[in-house]
Amino acid sequence: MQVAPVRCDARFGGRLLTTKLFGEGVPRVEDPRLLTGGGRYLDDLGHDALAAAFVRSPHAHARIADIDVEDALDVDGVVAVYTYDDLAEDTGTRVAQPLPVLIPHPALHAPRTPYPLAKDEVNHVGEAVVMVVARDRYLAEDACARIRVSYEPLPPVVGLDNARTADRLVHADVDDNVAGHLLQENGDVDAALADAPHVLDLSLEIERSASMPLEGKGVYARWDVTEQSLRIYTSTQASTSVRAAVAAKLCLPLSQVHCVAPDVGGGFGVKIVHPWPEEVLVPWAARKLGELGYRAEVKWAEDRREHFVSSAHERGQLQDIQVGFDDDGRILALDVRVWHDNGAYTPYGLIVPIVTSTQLLGPYKPGAYRCEFWSMYTNTVIVTPYRGAGRPQGVFAMERTMDAIAAELGLDRTEVRARNFITPDEMPYDHGLVFQDGRPLIYDSGDYPASLAMLKDLVGWDDFEAYRERARAEGRRVGIGLACYVEGTGVGPYEGGHVQVETSGKVKVATGLTTQGQGHFTSFAQIAADELGVPLADVEVVTGDTRRFAYAVGTFASRAAVMSGSAIALAARKVRDKALRIAGDALEVDPGDLEIVDGVVRVKGDPESGLPLGSVAVLSNPLRYAFDENAAAATQFASTDVSKPPVAVGDAPGLEGTDFYSPERSTFASGMHAVVVETDPDTAEIRILRYCVVHDCGRLINPRIVRGQIHGGVAQGVGGALYERMVYDEHGQLLNASFMDFLMPYASEVPREIEIDHLETPSPLNPLGIKGAGEAGVIPSAAVFAAAIEDAEGIRITRMPISPSELFALRAGREGTS
């Protein structure tokens, strides 16, 4: 591991953590509970609630001619059946309106979002048409089977090629199937291309895939008729936003709605979308039925096929690239055009293609750059961020280009990359573009030459040709590939943290964003414990509960540690300062002479002078009534200083603090992967021999957790590069909508050992010097495997994922056989 010099913005006190917990790979505090069945997921809640089920469209594109629900109403135990007409009749709410466009953008000129239940037309298989509420899920499903929906099929648009021709339309009023179009450029690309000594053209394709969390979506809502309040439990990555969205849809005061994300069994981006139709409909039904005297609790838990056909997918893009470069391989101009498949609707706007178009640049500085994308409608499931969120596609484009330049000039692939790197002395580096957060694309720190040197040493790049020769002598085909990336992490606008020391000395930490298994309860506790000087075991963390912290944005884009971690650190510093002040008064010592060690405030150099932090918490809250021995110390006759009010002007009772962290722009993590593969000469099976990662996410809060994040990301990347894809037929039917047909890698397909080395270049943009790490492992996977397979086979790889059958066909094409 290498550590770069620390620089920290003076706004944060110029102080970075130096105590023992920060940077230590302490075991995750949440694991014993989760590994022993103590997790509490959505479907563990609301066992007595009424159950919802949905009739979903079997057609990719059709008009709804009629809906007959009479037979369903005869099923004993059915409580209600709802269609769009029922939503429209509820004029006291906004449930009949289309779902919101979450991230509007000027370039999204034709946004379309679905209604919670389809109105007149369906635009993909799986779109919800009817909701049934019954005594249990079995009855609800039985009733769904009795509902007859008459459809008038319309010609579907499937695939980007068909979308681009626009012979058929997804939405009749969007005559070119283009939802959005954006061009960003820096420099005179046309002139640079015209003057370049060498020019190459590439056409690339990344197929559609999906994140597939083991726990699907789910919602459980309880309406309190007496208090006229709503509590929602949902498996989400954005509980505060779900709360706000549902309150707006149901026309309820925000204070009467609370949302809790229980344990979430995987998100990977699909659960950042909100509100899903079910997140509106289930609370709406709970309220409506409660007002009618029925049980005011309704629950829906998504089944696997529903997740395949009614949640979200990602990745599908076509890319055309033209690159101009000099004799040394330095890029003089890069011109990229991307066609992005956004599916039937655009609830999440243009974020994915914007990320592709900006993160495509990676650690490089092309002389002039232009990227233009078109986001296209198709009659398929919507496309929203999936771990990596547009970056794997961008890295695929850039790294395939680097390999093509190296091949054209006969240069080592690492040398071409090194010649195009942004160097550390050029930081902060401004690309002259606008990033996904609406802020300038300015890299804050990084040392890409050092990362490449580390990766070459780790994988043995310079010794690989000798290894290849030995393998060839044994009749084996081996290849090596590498890929580099930069990831914008810690995007705004803000997150907050609340830290409270209780009179027991225990510390309660709350933040509004949610957790999906990333280890937040451990890493946030490490930050708070170090800032306050208390044992890790004394810190308890709560996330994703709007009753505990009402203001937040969500967990996505590798932002939780940067955003909530920084906010918690700032809040803890407030608490620490207050604790030292109160203890200073009690001990009649200057606060500057005090320190907090193991939960005790003491005079520096005098361990015997201590005052437990819990006692400081008691003194922080002046009391009239003594409810126990400790509280007596804070009552009115215990104080000897009557010259000032018990609570000073501008102060507040209690040893607690809240703060928010709102960055001026994103911080940029980076990394480089290398993989060694062997391809079977007969079957074209692809076997991974080694997988190496060099990763830089700034200061490491917990190296064990970061390694786990990288391992998980690499495993997901292996799936995306070699196995997983969404196979649609020409009618818009998803042919592999089950785990029997969607190929996820087993443990046997993921490398047993993933070799990792860390480089730490702290970010100057936050108080901890950290960057995000959650998506890093998956980002370069398609690019690095394509490079390694190409190196082994000598066949240009332009499309991912790739299966043994496809590699076999490529061989046959090269050899002129079939």
mmCIF file of N, CA and C in Angstrom, residues 275-337:
data_model
loop_
_atom_site.group_PDB
_atom_site.id
_atom_site.type_symbol
_atom_site.label_atom_id
_atom_site.label_comp_id
_atom_site.label_asym_id
_atom_site.label_seq_id
_atom_site.Cartn_x
_atom_site.Cartn_y
_atom_site.Cartn_z
ATOM 1 N N PRO A 275 -40.580 7.317 -6.999
ATOM 2 C CA PRO A 275 -41.307 6.207 -6.437
ATOM 3 C C PRO A 275 -41.641 5.214 -7.542
ATOM 4 N N TRP A 276 -41.424 3.937 -7.252
ATOM 5 C CA TRP A 276 -41.938 2.913 -8.153
ATOM 6 C C TRP A 276 -43.471 2.942 -8.094
ATOM 7 N N PRO A 277 -44.151 2.462 -9.112
ATOM 8 C CA PRO A 277 -45.629 2.468 -9.050
ATOM 9 C C PRO A 277 -46.149 1.859 -7.760
ATOM 10 N N GLU A 278 -45.513 0.773 -7.329
ATOM 11 C CA GLU A 278 -45.983 0.082 -6.120
ATOM 12 C C GLU A 278 -45.766 0.939 -4.873
ATOM 13 N N GLU A 279 -44.733 1.796 -4.885
ATOM 14 C CA GLU A 279 -44.479 2.651 -3.715
ATOM 15 C C GLU A 279 -45.537 3.745 -3.574
ATOM 16 N N VAL A 280 -46.261 4.005 -4.637
ATOM 17 C CA VAL A 280 -47.399 4.927 -4.566
ATOM 18 C C VAL A 280 -48.692 4.164 -4.278
ATOM 19 N N LEU A 281 -48.871 3.054 -4.991
ATOM 20 C CA LEU A 281 -50.152 2.344 -4.931
ATOM 21 C C LEU A 281 -50.386 1.658 -3.589
ATOM 22 N N VAL A 282 -49.381 1.034 -3.029
ATOM 23 C CA VAL A 282 -49.578 0.310 -1.763
ATOM 24 C C VAL A 282 -49.946 1.265 -0.636
ATOM 25 N N PRO A 283 -49.215 2.368 -0.411
ATOM 26 C CA PRO A 283 -49.663 3.322 0.619
ATOM 27 C C PRO A 283 -51.036 3.916 0.315
ATOM 28 N N TRP A 284 -51.283 4.186 -0.954
ATOM 29 C CA TRP A 284 -52.592 4.741 -1.331
ATOM 30 C C TRP A 284 -53.707 3.776 -0.959
ATOM 31 N N ALA A 285 -53.501 2.484 -1.248
ATOM 32 C CA ALA A 285 -54.522 1.487 -0.923
ATOM 33 C C ALA A 285 -54.682 1.333 0.585
ATOM 34 N N ALA A 286 -53.575 1.359 1.323
ATOM 35 C CA ALA A 286 -53.660 1.242 2.788
ATOM 36 C C ALA A 286 -54.501 2.374 3.369
ATOM 37 N N ARG A 287 -54.271 3.554 2.865
ATOM 38 C CA ARG A 287 -55.040 4.706 3.360
ATOM 39 C C ARG A 287 -56.505 4.592 2.956
ATOM 40 N N LYS A 288 -56.712 4.248 1.691
ATOM 41 C CA LYS A 288 -58.081 4.192 1.177
ATOM 42 C C LYS A 288 -58.884 3.115 1.903
ATOM 43 N N LEU A 289 -58.287 1.935 2.091
ATOM 44 C CA LEU A 289 -58.987 0.847 2.759
ATOM 45 C C LEU A 289 -59.181 1.145 4.241
ATOM 46 N N GLY A 290 -58.197 1.785 4.854
ATOM 47 C CA GLY A 290 -58.337 2.148 6.260
ATOM 48 C C GLY A 290 -59.484 3.101 6.489
ATOM 49 N N GLU A 291 -59.643 4.049 5.584
ATOM 50 C CA GLU A 291 -60.747 5.004 5.726
ATOM 51 C C GLU A 291 -62.108 4.325 5.533
ATOM 52 N N LEU A 292 -62.101 3.182 4.828
ATOM 53 C CA LEU A 292 -63.348 2.440 4.610
ATOM 54 C C LEU A 292 -63.599 1.403 5.706
ATOM 55 N N GLY A 293 -62.731 1.332 6.688
ATOM 56 C CA GLY A 293 -62.935 0.424 7.809
ATOM 57 C C GLY A 293 -62.256 -0.920 7.668
ATOM 58 N N TYR A 294 -61.502 -1.136 6.579
ATOM 59 C CA TYR A 294 -60.744 -2.373 6.425
ATOM 60 C C TYR A 294 -59.430 -2.249 7.185
ATOM 61 N N ARG A 295 -58.695 -3.373 7.240
ATOM 62 C CA ARG A 295 -57.356 -3.321 7.807
ATOM 63 C C ARG A 295 -56.523 -2.316 7.004
ATOM 64 N N ALA A 296 -55.891 -1.425 7.692
ATOM 65 C CA ALA A 296 -55.182 -0.334 7.021
ATOM 66 C C ALA A 296 -53.716 -0.665 6.820
ATOM 67 N N GLU A 297 -53.428 -1.905 6.495
ATOM 68 C CA GLU A 297 -52.051 -2.333 6.241
ATOM 69 C C GLU A 297 -52.033 -3.145 4.951
ATOM 70 N N VAL A 298 -51.170 -2.764 4.026
ATOM 71 C CA VAL A 298 -51.055 -3.474 2.747
ATOM 72 C C VAL A 298 -49.574 -3.695 2.468
ATOM 73 N N LYS A 299 -49.266 -4.860 1.934
ATOM 74 C CA LYS A 299 -47.865 -5.187 1.612
ATOM 75 C C LYS A 299 -47.782 -5.827 0.233
ATOM 76 N N TRP A 300 -46.698 -5.529 -0.431
ATOM 77 C CA TRP A 300 -46.368 -6.184 -1.697
ATOM 78 C C TRP A 300 -44.877 -6.488 -1.709
ATOM 79 N N ALA A 301 -44.534 -7.715 -2.035
ATOM 80 C CA ALA A 301 -43.134 -8.106 -2.193
ATOM 81 C C ALA A 301 -42.953 -8.674 -3.591
ATOM 82 N N GLU A 302 -42.029 -8.111 -4.298
ATOM 83 C CA GLU A 302 -41.823 -8.461 -5.707
ATOM 84 C C GLU A 302 -41.321 -9.903 -5.851
ATOM 85 N N ASP A 303 -41.862 -10.631 -6.832
ATOM 86 C CA ASP A 303 -41.283 -11.944 -7.123
ATOM 87 C C ASP A 303 -40.225 -11.785 -8.211
ATOM 88 N N ARG A 304 -39.507 -12.868 -8.480
ATOM 89 C CA ARG A 304 -38.341 -12.747 -9.362
ATOM 90 C C ARG A 304 -38.720 -12.367 -10.787
ATOM 91 N N ARG A 305 -39.806 -12.978 -11.307
ATOM 92 C CA ARG A 305 -40.170 -12.615 -12.681
ATOM 93 C C ARG A 305 -40.597 -11.149 -12.744
ATOM 94 N N GLU A 306 -41.309 -10.689 -11.733
ATOM 95 C CA GLU A 306 -41.672 -9.270 -11.716
ATOM 96 C C GLU A 306 -40.422 -8.403 -11.767
ATOM 97 N N HIS A 307 -39.393 -8.828 -11.040
ATOM 98 C CA HIS A 307 -38.178 -8.005 -11.038
ATOM 99 C C HIS A 307 -37.546 -7.953 -12.422
ATOM 100 N N PHE A 308 -37.584 -9.071 -13.128
ATOM 101 C CA PHE A 308 -37.011 -9.073 -14.469
ATOM 102 C C PHE A 308 -37.772 -8.150 -15.415
ATOM 103 N N VAL A 309 -39.100 -8.146 -15.331
ATOM 104 C CA VAL A 309 -39.889 -7.473 -16.367
ATOM 105 C C VAL A 309 -40.495 -6.140 -15.938
ATOM 106 N N SER A 310 -40.366 -5.786 -14.655
ATOM 107 C CA SER A 310 -41.009 -4.521 -14.264
ATOM 108 C C SER A 310 -40.125 -3.633 -13.406
ATOM 109 N N SER A 311 -38.868 -4.010 -13.202
ATOM 110 C CA SER A 311 -37.954 -3.122 -12.479
ATOM 111 C C SER A 311 -37.134 -2.334 -13.489
ATOM 112 N N ALA A 312 -35.824 -2.492 -13.479
ATOM 113 C CA ALA A 312 -35.003 -1.695 -14.389
ATOM 114 C C ALA A 312 -33.798 -2.503 -14.847
ATOM 115 N N HIS A 313 -33.312 -2.166 -16.040
ATOM 116 C CA HIS A 313 -32.103 -2.751 -16.607
ATOM 117 C C HIS A 313 -31.077 -1.637 -16.838
ATOM 118 N N GLU A 314 -29.921 -2.028 -17.453
ATOM 119 C CA GLU A 314 -28.890 -1.029 -17.767
ATOM 120 C C GLU A 314 -27.974 -1.555 -18.856
ATOM 121 N N ARG A 315 -26.981 -0.724 -19.169
ATOM 122 C CA ARG A 315 -25.813 -1.043 -20.001
ATOM 123 C C ARG A 315 -26.000 -0.868 -21.513
ATOM 124 N N GLY A 316 -27.134 -1.193 -22.133
ATOM 125 C CA GLY A 316 -27.239 -1.281 -23.586
ATOM 126 C C GLY A 316 -26.872 0.005 -24.314
ATOM 127 N N GLN A 317 -25.793 -0.036 -25.105
ATOM 128 C CA GLN A 317 -25.363 1.124 -25.897
ATOM 129 C C GLN A 317 -24.684 0.663 -27.185
ATOM 130 N N LEU A 318 -24.799 1.502 -28.223
ATOM 131 C CA LEU A 318 -23.972 1.418 -29.424
ATOM 132 C C LEU A 318 -23.051 2.624 -29.420
ATOM 133 N N GLN A 319 -21.793 2.421 -29.836
ATOM 134 C CA GLN A 319 -20.808 3.504 -29.777
ATOM 135 C C GLN A 319 -20.008 3.559 -31.078
ATOM 136 N N ASP A 320 -19.924 4.724 -31.666
ATOM 137 C CA ASP A 320 -19.035 4.967 -32.801
ATOM 138 C C ASP A 320 -17.943 5.921 -32.345
ATOM 139 N N ILE A 321 -16.703 5.570 -32.609
ATOM 140 C CA ILE A 321 -15.561 6.351 -32.117
ATOM 141 C C ILE A 321 -14.626 6.651 -33.276
ATOM 142 N N GLN A 322 -14.183 7.891 -33.343
ATOM 143 C CA GLN A 322 -13.119 8.272 -34.269
ATOM 144 C C GLN A 322 -12.028 8.940 -33.448
ATOM 145 N N VAL A 323 -10.789 8.436 -33.587
ATOM 146 C CA VAL A 323 -9.690 8.965 -32.786
ATOM 147 C C VAL A 323 -8.536 9.344 -33.706
ATOM 148 N N GLY A 324 -7.967 10.508 -33.446
ATOM 149 C CA GLY A 324 -6.771 10.945 -34.147
ATOM 150 C C GLY A 324 -5.605 10.983 -33.183
ATOM 151 N N PHE A 325 -4.413 10.488 -33.609
ATOM 152 C CA PHE A 325 -3.283 10.409 -32.687
ATOM 153 C C PHE A 325 -1.983 10.563 -33.452
ATOM 154 N N ASP A 326 -0.906 10.852 -32.671
ATOM 155 C CA ASP A 326 0.391 11.072 -33.317
ATOM 156 C C ASP A 326 1.198 9.775 -33.341
ATOM 157 N N ASP A 327 2.457 9.875 -33.779
ATOM 158 C CA ASP A 327 3.290 8.679 -33.942
ATOM 159 C C ASP A 327 3.624 8.012 -32.610
ATOM 160 N N ASP A 328 3.514 8.778 -31.523
ATOM 161 C CA ASP A 328 3.806 8.223 -30.195
ATOM 162 C C ASP A 328 2.557 7.669 -29.513
ATOM 163 N N GLY A 329 1.428 7.764 -30.179
ATOM 164 C CA GLY A 329 0.194 7.256 -29.591
ATOM 165 C C GLY A 329 -0.560 8.264 -28.752
ATOM 166 N N ARG A 330 -0.117 9.514 -28.743
ATOM 167 C CA ARG A 330 -0.831 10.538 -27.975
ATOM 168 C C ARG A 330 -2.095 10.942 -28.740
ATOM 169 N N ILE A 331 -3.204 10.962 -28.014
ATOM 170 C CA ILE A 331 -4.474 11.294 -28.649
ATOM 171 C C ILE A 331 -4.556 12.794 -28.883
ATOM 172 N N LEU A 332 -4.855 13.156 -30.126
ATOM 173 C CA LEU A 332 -4.999 14.567 -30.491
ATOM 174 C C LEU A 332 -6.470 14.971 -30.567
ATOM 175 N N ALA A 333 -7.312 14.001 -30.877
ATOM 176 C CA ALA A 333 -8.748 14.300 -30.969
ATOM 177 C C ALA A 333 -9.531 13.011 -30.772
ATOM 178 N N LEU A 334 -10.636 13.118 -30.033
ATOM 179 C CA LEU A 334 -11.497 11.970 -29.791
ATOM 180 C C LEU A 334 -12.936 12.393 -30.026
ATOM 181 N N ASP A 335 -13.580 11.719 -30.979
ATOM 182 C CA ASP A 335 -14.947 12.053 -31.363
ATOM 183 C C ASP A 335 -15.819 10.817 -31.139
ATOM 184 N N VAL A 336 -16.769 10.911 -30.212
ATOM 185 C CA VAL A 336 -17.553 9.743 -29.808
ATOM 186 C C VAL A 336 -19.035 10.022 -30.005
ATOM 187 N N ARG A 337 -19.727 9.061 -30.571
ATOM 188 C CA ARG A 337 -21.191 9.129 -30.680
ATOM 189 C C ARG A 337 -21.782 7.885 -30.026
#
